[in-house]
Short mmCIF file of C-alpha atoms (C1' of nucleotides) in Angstrom, two decimals:
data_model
loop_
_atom_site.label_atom_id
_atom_site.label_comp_id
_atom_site.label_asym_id
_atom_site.label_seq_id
_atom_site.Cartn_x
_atom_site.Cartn_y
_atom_site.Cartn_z
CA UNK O 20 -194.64 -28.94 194.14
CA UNK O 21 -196.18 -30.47 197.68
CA UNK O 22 -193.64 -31.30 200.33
CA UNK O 23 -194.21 -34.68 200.22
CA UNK O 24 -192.26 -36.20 196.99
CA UNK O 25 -195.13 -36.78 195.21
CA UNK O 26 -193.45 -39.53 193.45
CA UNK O 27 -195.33 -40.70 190.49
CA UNK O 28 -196.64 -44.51 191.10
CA UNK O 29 -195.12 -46.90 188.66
CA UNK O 30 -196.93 -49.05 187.08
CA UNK O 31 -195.42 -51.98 186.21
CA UNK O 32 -198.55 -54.30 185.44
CA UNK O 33 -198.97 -56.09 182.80
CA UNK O 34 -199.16 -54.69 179.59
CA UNK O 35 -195.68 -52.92 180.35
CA UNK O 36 -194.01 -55.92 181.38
CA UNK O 37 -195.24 -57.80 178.40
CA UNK O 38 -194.07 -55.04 176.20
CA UNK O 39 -190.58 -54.84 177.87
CA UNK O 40 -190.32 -59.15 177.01
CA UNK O 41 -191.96 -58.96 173.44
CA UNK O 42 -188.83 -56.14 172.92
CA UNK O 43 -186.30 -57.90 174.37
CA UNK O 44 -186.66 -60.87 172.81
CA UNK O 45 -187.23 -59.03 169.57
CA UNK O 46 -183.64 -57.77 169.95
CA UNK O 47 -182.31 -60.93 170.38
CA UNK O 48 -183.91 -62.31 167.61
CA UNK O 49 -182.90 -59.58 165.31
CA UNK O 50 -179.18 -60.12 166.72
CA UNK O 51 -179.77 -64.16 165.80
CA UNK O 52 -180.97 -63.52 162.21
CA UNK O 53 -179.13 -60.57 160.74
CA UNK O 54 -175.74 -59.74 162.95
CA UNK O 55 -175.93 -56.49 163.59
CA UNK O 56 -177.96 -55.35 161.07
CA UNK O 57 -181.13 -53.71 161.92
CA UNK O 58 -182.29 -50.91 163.78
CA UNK O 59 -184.65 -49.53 165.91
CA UNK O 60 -187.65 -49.46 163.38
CA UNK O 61 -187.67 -53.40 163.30
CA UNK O 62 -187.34 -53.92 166.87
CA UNK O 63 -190.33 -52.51 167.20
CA UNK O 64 -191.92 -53.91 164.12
CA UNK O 65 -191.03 -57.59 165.68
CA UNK O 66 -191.82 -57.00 168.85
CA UNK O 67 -195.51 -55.54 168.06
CA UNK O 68 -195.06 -52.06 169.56
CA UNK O 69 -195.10 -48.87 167.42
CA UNK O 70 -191.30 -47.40 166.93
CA UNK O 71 -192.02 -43.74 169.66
CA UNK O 72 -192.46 -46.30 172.59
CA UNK O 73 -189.23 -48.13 172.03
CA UNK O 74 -187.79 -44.68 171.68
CA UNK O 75 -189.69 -43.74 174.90
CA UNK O 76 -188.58 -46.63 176.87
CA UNK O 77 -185.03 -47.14 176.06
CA UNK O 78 -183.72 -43.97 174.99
CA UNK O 79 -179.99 -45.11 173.96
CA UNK O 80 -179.44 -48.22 171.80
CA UNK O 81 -176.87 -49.53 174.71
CA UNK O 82 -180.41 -49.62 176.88
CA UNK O 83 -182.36 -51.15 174.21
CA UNK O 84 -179.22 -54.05 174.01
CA UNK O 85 -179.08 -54.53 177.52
CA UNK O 86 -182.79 -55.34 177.23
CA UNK O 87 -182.08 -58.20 175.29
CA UNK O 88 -179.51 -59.29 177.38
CA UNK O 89 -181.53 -59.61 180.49
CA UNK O 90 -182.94 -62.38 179.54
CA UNK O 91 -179.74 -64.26 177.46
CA UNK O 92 -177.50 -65.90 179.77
CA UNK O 93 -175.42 -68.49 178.16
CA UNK O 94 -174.87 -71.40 180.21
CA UNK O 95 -171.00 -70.38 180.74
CA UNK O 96 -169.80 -73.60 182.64
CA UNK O 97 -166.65 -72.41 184.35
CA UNK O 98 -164.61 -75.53 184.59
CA UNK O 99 -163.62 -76.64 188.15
CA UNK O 100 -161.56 -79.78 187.47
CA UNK O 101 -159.61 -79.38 190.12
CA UNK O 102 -156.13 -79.38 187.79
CA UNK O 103 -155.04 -76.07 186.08
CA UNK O 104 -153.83 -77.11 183.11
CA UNK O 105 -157.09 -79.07 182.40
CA UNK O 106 -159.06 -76.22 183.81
CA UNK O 107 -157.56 -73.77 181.02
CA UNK O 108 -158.05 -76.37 178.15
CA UNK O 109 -162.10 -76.47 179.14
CA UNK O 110 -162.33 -72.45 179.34
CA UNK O 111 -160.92 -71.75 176.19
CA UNK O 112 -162.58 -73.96 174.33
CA UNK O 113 -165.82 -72.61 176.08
CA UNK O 114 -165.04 -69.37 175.30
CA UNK O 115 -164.57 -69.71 171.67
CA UNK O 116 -167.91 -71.41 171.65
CA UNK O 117 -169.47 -68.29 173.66
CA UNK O 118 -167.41 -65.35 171.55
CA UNK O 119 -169.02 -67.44 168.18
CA UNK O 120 -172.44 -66.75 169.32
CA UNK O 121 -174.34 -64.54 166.86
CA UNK O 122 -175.35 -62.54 169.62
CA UNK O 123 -172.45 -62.26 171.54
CA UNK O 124 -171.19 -60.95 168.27
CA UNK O 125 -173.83 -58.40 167.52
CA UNK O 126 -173.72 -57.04 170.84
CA UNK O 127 -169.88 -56.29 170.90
CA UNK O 128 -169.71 -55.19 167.64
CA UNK O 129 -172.96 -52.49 168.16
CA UNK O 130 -171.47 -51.59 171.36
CA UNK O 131 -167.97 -50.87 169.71
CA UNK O 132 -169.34 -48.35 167.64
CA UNK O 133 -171.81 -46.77 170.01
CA UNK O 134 -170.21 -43.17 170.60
CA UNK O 135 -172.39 -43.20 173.76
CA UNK O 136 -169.61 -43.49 176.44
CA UNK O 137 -172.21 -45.84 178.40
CA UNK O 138 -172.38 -48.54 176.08
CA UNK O 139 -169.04 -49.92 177.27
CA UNK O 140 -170.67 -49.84 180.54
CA UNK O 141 -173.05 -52.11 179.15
CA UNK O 142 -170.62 -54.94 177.91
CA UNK O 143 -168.65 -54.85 181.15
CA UNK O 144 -172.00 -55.51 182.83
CA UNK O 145 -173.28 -58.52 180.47
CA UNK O 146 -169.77 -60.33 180.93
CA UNK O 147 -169.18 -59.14 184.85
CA UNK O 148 -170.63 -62.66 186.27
CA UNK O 149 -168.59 -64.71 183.89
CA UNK O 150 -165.70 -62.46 184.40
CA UNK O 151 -166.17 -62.98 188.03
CA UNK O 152 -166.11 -66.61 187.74
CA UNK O 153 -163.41 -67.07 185.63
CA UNK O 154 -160.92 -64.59 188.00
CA UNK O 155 -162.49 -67.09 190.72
CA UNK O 156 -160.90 -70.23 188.70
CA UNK O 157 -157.75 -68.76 188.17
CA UNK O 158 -157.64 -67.74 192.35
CA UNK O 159 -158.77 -71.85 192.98
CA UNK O 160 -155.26 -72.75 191.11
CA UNK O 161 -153.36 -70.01 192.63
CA UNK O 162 -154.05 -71.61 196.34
CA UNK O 163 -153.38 -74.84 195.05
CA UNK O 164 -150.34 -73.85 194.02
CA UNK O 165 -150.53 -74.00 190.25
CA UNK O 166 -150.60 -70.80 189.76
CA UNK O 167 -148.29 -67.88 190.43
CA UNK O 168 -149.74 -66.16 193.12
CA UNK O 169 -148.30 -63.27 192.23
CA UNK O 170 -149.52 -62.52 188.90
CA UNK O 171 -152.95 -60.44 188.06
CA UNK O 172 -155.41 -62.97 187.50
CA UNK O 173 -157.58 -59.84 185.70
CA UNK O 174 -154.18 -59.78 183.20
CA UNK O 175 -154.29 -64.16 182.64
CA UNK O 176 -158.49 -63.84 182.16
CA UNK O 177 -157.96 -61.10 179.43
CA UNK O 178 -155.11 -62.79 178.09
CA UNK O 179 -157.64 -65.89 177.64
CA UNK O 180 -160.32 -63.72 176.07
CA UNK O 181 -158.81 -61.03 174.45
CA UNK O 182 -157.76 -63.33 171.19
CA UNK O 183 -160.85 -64.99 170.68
CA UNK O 184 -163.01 -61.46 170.93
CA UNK O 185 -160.64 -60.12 168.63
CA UNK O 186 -161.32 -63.29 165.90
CA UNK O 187 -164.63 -63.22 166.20
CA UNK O 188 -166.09 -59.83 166.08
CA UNK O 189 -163.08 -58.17 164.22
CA UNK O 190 -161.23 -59.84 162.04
CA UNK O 191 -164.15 -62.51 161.77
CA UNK O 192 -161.73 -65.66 160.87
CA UNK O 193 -163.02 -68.46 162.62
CA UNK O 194 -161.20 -70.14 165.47
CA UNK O 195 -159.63 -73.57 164.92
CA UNK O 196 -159.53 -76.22 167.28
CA UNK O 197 -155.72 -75.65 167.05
CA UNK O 198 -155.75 -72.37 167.41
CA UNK O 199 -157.69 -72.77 170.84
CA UNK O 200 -155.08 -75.13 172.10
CA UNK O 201 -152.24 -73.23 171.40
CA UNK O 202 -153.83 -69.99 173.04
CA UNK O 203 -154.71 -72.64 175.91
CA UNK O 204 -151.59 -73.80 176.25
CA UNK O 205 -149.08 -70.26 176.11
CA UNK O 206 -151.62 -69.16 179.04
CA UNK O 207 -150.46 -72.54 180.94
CA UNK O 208 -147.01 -71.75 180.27
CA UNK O 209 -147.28 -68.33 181.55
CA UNK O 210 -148.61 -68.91 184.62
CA UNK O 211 -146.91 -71.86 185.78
CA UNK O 212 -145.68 -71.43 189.43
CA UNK O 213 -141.57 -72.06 188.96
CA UNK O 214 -141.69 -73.35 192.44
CA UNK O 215 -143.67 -76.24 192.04
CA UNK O 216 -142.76 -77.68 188.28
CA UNK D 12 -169.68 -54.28 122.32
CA UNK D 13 -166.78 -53.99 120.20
CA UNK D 14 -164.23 -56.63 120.10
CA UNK D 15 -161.24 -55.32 121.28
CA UNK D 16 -161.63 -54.04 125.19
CA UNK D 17 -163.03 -51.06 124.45
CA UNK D 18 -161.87 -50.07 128.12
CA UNK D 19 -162.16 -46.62 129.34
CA UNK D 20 -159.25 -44.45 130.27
CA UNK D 21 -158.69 -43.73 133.41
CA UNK D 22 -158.41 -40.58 133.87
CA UNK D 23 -156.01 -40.61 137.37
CA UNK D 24 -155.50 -36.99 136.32
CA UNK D 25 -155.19 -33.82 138.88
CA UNK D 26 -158.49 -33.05 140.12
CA UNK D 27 -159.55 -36.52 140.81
CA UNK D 28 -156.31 -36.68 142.18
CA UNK D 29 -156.69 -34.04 144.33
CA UNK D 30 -160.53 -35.14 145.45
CA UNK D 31 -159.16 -38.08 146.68
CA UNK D 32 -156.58 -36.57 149.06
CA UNK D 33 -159.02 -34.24 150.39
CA UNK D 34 -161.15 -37.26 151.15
CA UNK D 35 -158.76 -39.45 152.69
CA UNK D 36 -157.31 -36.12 154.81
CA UNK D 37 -161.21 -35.60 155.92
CA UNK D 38 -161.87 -38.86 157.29
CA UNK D 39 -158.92 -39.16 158.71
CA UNK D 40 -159.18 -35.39 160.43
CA UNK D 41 -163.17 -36.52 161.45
CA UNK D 42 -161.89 -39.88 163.06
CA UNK D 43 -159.37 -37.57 165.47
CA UNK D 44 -161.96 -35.11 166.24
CA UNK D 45 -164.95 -36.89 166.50
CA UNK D 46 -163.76 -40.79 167.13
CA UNK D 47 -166.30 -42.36 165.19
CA UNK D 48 -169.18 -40.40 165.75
CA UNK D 49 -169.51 -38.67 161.96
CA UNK D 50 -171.07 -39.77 158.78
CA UNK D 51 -170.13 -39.93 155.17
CA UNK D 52 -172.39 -36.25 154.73
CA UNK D 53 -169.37 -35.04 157.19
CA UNK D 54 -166.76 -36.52 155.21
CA UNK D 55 -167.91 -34.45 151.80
CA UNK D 56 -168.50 -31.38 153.70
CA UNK D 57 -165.21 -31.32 155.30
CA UNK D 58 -163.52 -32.32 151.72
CA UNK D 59 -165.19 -29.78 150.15
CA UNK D 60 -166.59 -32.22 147.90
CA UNK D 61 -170.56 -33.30 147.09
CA UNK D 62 -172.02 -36.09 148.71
CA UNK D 63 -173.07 -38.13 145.62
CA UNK D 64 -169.46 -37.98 144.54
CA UNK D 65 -167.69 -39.86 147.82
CA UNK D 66 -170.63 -41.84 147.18
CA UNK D 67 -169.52 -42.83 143.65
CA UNK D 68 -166.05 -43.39 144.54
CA UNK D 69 -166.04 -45.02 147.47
CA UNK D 70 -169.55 -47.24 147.49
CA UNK D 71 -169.13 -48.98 150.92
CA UNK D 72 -167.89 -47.56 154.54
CA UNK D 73 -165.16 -49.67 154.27
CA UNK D 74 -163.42 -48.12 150.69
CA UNK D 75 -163.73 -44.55 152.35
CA UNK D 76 -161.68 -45.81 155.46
CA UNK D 77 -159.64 -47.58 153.41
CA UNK D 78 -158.91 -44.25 151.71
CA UNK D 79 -158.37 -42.54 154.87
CA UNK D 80 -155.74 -45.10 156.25
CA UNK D 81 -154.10 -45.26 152.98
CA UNK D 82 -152.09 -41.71 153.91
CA UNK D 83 -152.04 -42.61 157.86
CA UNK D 84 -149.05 -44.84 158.74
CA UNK D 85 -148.27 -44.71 162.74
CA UNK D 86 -144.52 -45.30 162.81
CA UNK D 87 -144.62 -48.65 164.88
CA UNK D 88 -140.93 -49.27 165.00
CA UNK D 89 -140.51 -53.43 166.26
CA UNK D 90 -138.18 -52.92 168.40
CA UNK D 91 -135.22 -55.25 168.26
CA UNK D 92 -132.63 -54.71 171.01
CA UNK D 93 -131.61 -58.45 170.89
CA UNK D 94 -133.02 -59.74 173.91
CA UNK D 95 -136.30 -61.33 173.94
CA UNK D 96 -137.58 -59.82 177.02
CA UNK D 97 -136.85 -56.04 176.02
CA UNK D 98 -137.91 -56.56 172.75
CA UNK D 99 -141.63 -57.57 174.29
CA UNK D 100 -141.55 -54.68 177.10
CA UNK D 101 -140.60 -52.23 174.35
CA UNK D 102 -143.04 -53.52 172.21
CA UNK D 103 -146.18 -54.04 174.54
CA UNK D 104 -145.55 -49.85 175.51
CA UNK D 105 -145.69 -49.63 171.56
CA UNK D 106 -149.03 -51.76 171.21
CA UNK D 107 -150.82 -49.55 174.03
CA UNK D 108 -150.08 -45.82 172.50
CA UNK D 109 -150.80 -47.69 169.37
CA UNK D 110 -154.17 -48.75 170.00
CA UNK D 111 -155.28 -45.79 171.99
CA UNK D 112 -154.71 -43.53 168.86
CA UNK D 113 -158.15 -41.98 168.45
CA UNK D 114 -157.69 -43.08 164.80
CA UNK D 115 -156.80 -46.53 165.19
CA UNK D 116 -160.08 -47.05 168.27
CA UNK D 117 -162.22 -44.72 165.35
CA UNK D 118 -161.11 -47.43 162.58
CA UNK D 119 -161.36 -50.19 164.63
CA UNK D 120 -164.64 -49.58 165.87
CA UNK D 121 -166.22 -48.49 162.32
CA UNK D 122 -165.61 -51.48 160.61
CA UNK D 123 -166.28 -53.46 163.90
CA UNK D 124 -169.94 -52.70 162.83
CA UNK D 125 -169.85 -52.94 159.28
CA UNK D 126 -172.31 -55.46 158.22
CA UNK D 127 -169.93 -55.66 154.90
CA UNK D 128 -167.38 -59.12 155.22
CA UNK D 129 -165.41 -56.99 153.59
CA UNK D 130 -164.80 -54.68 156.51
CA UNK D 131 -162.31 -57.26 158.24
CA UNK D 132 -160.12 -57.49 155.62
CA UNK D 133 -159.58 -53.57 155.43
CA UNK D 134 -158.46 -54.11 159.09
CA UNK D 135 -156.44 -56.75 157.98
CA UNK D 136 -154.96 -55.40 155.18
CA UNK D 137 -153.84 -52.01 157.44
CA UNK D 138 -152.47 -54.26 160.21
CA UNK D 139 -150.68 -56.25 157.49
CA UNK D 140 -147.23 -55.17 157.90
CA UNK D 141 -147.33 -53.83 161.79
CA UNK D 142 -147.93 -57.92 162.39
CA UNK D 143 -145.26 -59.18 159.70
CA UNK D 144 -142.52 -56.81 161.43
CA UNK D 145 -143.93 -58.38 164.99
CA UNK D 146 -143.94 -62.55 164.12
CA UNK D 147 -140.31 -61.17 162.62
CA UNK D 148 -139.37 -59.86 165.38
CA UNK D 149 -140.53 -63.22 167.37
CA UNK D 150 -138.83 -65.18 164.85
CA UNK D 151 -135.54 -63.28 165.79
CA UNK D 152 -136.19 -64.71 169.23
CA UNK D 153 -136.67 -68.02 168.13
CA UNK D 154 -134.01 -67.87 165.85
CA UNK D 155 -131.29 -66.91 169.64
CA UNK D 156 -133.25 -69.86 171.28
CA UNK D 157 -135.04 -67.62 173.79
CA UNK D 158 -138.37 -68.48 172.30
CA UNK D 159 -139.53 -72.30 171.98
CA UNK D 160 -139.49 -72.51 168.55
CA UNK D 161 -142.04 -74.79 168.60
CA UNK D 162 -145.13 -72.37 169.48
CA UNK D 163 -147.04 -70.17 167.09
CA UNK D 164 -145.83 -67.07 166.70
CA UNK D 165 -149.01 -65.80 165.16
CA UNK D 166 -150.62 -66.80 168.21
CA UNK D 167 -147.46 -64.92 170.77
CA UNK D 168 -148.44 -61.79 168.45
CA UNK D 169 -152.42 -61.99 168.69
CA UNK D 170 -151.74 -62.63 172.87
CA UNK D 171 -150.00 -59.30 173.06
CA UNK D 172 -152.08 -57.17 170.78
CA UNK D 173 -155.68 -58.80 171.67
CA UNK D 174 -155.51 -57.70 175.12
CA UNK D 175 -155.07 -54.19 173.97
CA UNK D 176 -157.09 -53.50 171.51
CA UNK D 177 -159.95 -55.43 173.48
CA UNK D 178 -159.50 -52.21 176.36
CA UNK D 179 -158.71 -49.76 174.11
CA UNK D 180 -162.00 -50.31 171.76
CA UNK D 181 -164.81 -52.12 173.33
CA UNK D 182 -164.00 -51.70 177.47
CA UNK D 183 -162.59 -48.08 176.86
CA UNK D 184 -160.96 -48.28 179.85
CA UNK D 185 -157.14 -46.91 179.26
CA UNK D 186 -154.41 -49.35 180.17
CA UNK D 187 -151.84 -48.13 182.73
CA UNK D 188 -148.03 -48.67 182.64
CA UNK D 189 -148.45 -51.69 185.44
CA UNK D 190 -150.73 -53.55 183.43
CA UNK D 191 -148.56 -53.18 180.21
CA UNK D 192 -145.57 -54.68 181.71
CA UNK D 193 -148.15 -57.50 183.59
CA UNK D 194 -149.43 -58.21 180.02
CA UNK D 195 -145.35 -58.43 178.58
CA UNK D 196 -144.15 -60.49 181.43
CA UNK D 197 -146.67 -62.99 181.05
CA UNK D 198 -145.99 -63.14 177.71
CA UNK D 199 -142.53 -63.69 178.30
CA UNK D 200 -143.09 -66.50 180.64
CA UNK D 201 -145.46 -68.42 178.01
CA UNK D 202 -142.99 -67.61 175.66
CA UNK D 203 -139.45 -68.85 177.68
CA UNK D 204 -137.85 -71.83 175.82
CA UNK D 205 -137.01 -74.34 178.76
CA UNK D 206 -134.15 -75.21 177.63
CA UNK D 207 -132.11 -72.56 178.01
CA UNK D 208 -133.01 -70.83 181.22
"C1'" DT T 5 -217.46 -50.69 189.17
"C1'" DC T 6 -215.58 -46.11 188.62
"C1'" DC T 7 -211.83 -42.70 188.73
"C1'" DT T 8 -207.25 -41.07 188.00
"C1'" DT T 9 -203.29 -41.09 185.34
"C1'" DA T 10 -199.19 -43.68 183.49
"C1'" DT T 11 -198.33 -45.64 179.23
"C1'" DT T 12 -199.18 -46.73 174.48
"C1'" DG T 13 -200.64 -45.85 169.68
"C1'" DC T 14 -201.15 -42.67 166.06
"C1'" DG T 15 -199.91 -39.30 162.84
"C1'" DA T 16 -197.08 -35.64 161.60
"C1'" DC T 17 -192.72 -33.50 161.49
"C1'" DA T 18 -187.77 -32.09 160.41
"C1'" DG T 19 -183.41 -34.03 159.59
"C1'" DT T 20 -180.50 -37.53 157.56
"C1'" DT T 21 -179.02 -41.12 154.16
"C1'" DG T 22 -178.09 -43.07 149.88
"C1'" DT T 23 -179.50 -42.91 144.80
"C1'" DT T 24 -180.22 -41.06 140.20
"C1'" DG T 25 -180.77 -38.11 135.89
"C1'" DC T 26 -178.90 -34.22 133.86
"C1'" DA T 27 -176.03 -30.37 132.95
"C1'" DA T 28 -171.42 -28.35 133.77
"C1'" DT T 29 -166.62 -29.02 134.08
"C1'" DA T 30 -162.05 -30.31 133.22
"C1'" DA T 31 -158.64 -34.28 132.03
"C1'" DG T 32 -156.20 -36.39 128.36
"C1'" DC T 33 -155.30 -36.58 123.66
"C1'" DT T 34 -154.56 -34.78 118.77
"C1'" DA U 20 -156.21 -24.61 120.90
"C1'" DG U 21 -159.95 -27.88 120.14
"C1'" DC U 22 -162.31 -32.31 120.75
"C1'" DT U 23 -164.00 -36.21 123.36
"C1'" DT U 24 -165.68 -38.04 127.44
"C1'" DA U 25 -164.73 -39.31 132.38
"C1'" DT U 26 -165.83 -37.10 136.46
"C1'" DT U 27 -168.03 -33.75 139.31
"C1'" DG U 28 -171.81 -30.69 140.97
"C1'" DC U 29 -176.54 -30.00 141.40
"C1'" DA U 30 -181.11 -30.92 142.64
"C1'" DA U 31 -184.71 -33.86 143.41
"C1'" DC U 32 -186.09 -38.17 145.22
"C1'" DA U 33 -187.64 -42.09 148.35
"C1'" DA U 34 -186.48 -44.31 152.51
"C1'" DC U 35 -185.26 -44.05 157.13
"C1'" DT U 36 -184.51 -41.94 161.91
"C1'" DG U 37 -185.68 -39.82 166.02
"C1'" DT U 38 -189.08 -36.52 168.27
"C1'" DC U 39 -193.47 -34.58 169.66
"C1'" DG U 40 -198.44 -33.41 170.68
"C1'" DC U 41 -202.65 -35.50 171.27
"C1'" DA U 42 -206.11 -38.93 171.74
"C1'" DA U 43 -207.03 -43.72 173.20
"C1'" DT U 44 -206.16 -47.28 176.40
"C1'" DA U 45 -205.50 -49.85 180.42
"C1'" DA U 46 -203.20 -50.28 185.21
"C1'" DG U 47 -203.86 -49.50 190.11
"C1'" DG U 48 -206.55 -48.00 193.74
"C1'" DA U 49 -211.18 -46.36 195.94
#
DNA sequence: TCCTTATTGCGACAGTTGTTGCAATAAGCT
DNA sequence: AGCTTATTGCAACAACTGTCGCAATAAGGA
């Protein structure tokens, strides 16, 4: 061992980087076509590569996911009308859209049954922007007023979420267009700030 | 093919009896010790039974859970005090030691997975009567006037269950006491009939 | 261009999963 | 008790999964 970390040189030229593309989008193709059905063998079969280097490269199935996910971002439009009540209408229909996506799906319902403690890690990460944003919307209505200040706008976001990730990847009954308004409209009643009715 | 049905006994007798408690008392003992991390191979062995038979009996994943859950009922009393607001407190404390049973996260996140359809409706089927007793007990709300009888109560149940079973099984992040009663109180201001105050 | 070495492909391996044919067992009936 | 046959155990099977050593390849620098 010299003194000197003799750190190894990466090497991430091309042939790596076009492998690590060619598997994520394999992933997310597999999630697209069959759900959650498919394993590690046809990754690597779609993506070109021979099965020990996906192995090599992304040791746990939550890194192989997360792979795929770096390069899906749904266009999450976080509404900004300006009115609550509006604002919450827009979102959960959004979401509903977003939680139907076959690979929104897949991914939560691999990660649910991944008993690698991390793979939770990797769900929180995938939804931490939109998370982010939506906690942002629900502050926007809280200094207008709208809102409740007092109130945990983490608790209002999950309460938003919560029903339609249960739907989808659980008990897999789609979502009416009812069914959206009413969840819509119970989180507009429970926020409303008394003070200004 | 003879006319008349010539349809086999069952034979329900005491062995095959007996098999099929073992069975149900395995999974359910591998789902507390091992969450979800255990295989069908695990299942015999622990039953004291040969593969190829829980294979025969119970073709898909979702038959053997079914099998487990069939002896496992959590006593989930619906509370009913007679005041709205208890009864959702009570109940929301219920919901979280309910959904953090390692059975209940094992189940959940098994059939989560399953590429069978028919894996929601085992979920379904075991939630069955712990939902009846809860749009009962909103019903019992309605029926005093302290819920607006004019909002889902399928929808008031999914709100306060979603949340937790959304933490308990995919973030794994346990709930605390605070964000149980945040979660209740905002389901008892979405839930407040405006008429009587 | 040539050299060093990180990374990939290849083939082999043990372990696991789900299936099947056949013989042994025991349930249900007379 | 004895007979019939549904059900189980057994063993072998192909398919799949994840790992490893080794040779081939190509990235990054001289």
């Amino acid at each position: 061992m010299s003194v000197d970390s003799p750190r190894s040189r990466s090497r991430p030229g091309g042939r790596s980087e076009r492998i690590r593309e060619a598997v994520g989008a394999a992933v997310l193709e597999l999630f697209r076509e069959r759900q959650f059905a498919f394993g590690v063998a046809d990754v690597a079969e779609r993506a070109g590569v021979h099965r020990a280097t996906v192995y090599r490269r992304w040791p746990t199935r939550g890194e192989l996911i997360a792979e795929g996910l770096s390069s899906f971002f749904q266009v999450v439009s976080v509404p900004d009308t300006g009115a609550w009540a509006s604002d919450v209408h827009a979102l959960a229909q959004t979401l509903a859209h977003f939680f139907s996506d076959p690979v929104e799906i897949g991914v939560v319902s691999s990660l649910a049954a991944d008993s690698d403690p991390r793979a939770s890690e990797v769900i929180q990460r995938h939804w931490q922007p939109y998370v982010e944003a939506m906690i942002a919307m629900v502050d926007r209505a809280k200094a207008r007023g709208e809102v409740e200040a007092g109130l945990s706008s983490g608790r209002i976001v999950e309460m938003l979420t919560a029903p339609f990730v249960m739907r989808t990847a659980l008990v897999r009954i789609p979502v009416t267009d009812r069914q959206i308004r009413e969840v819509a409209d119970l989180v507009i009643r429970a926020t409303a700030d008394d003070r200004h009715p």
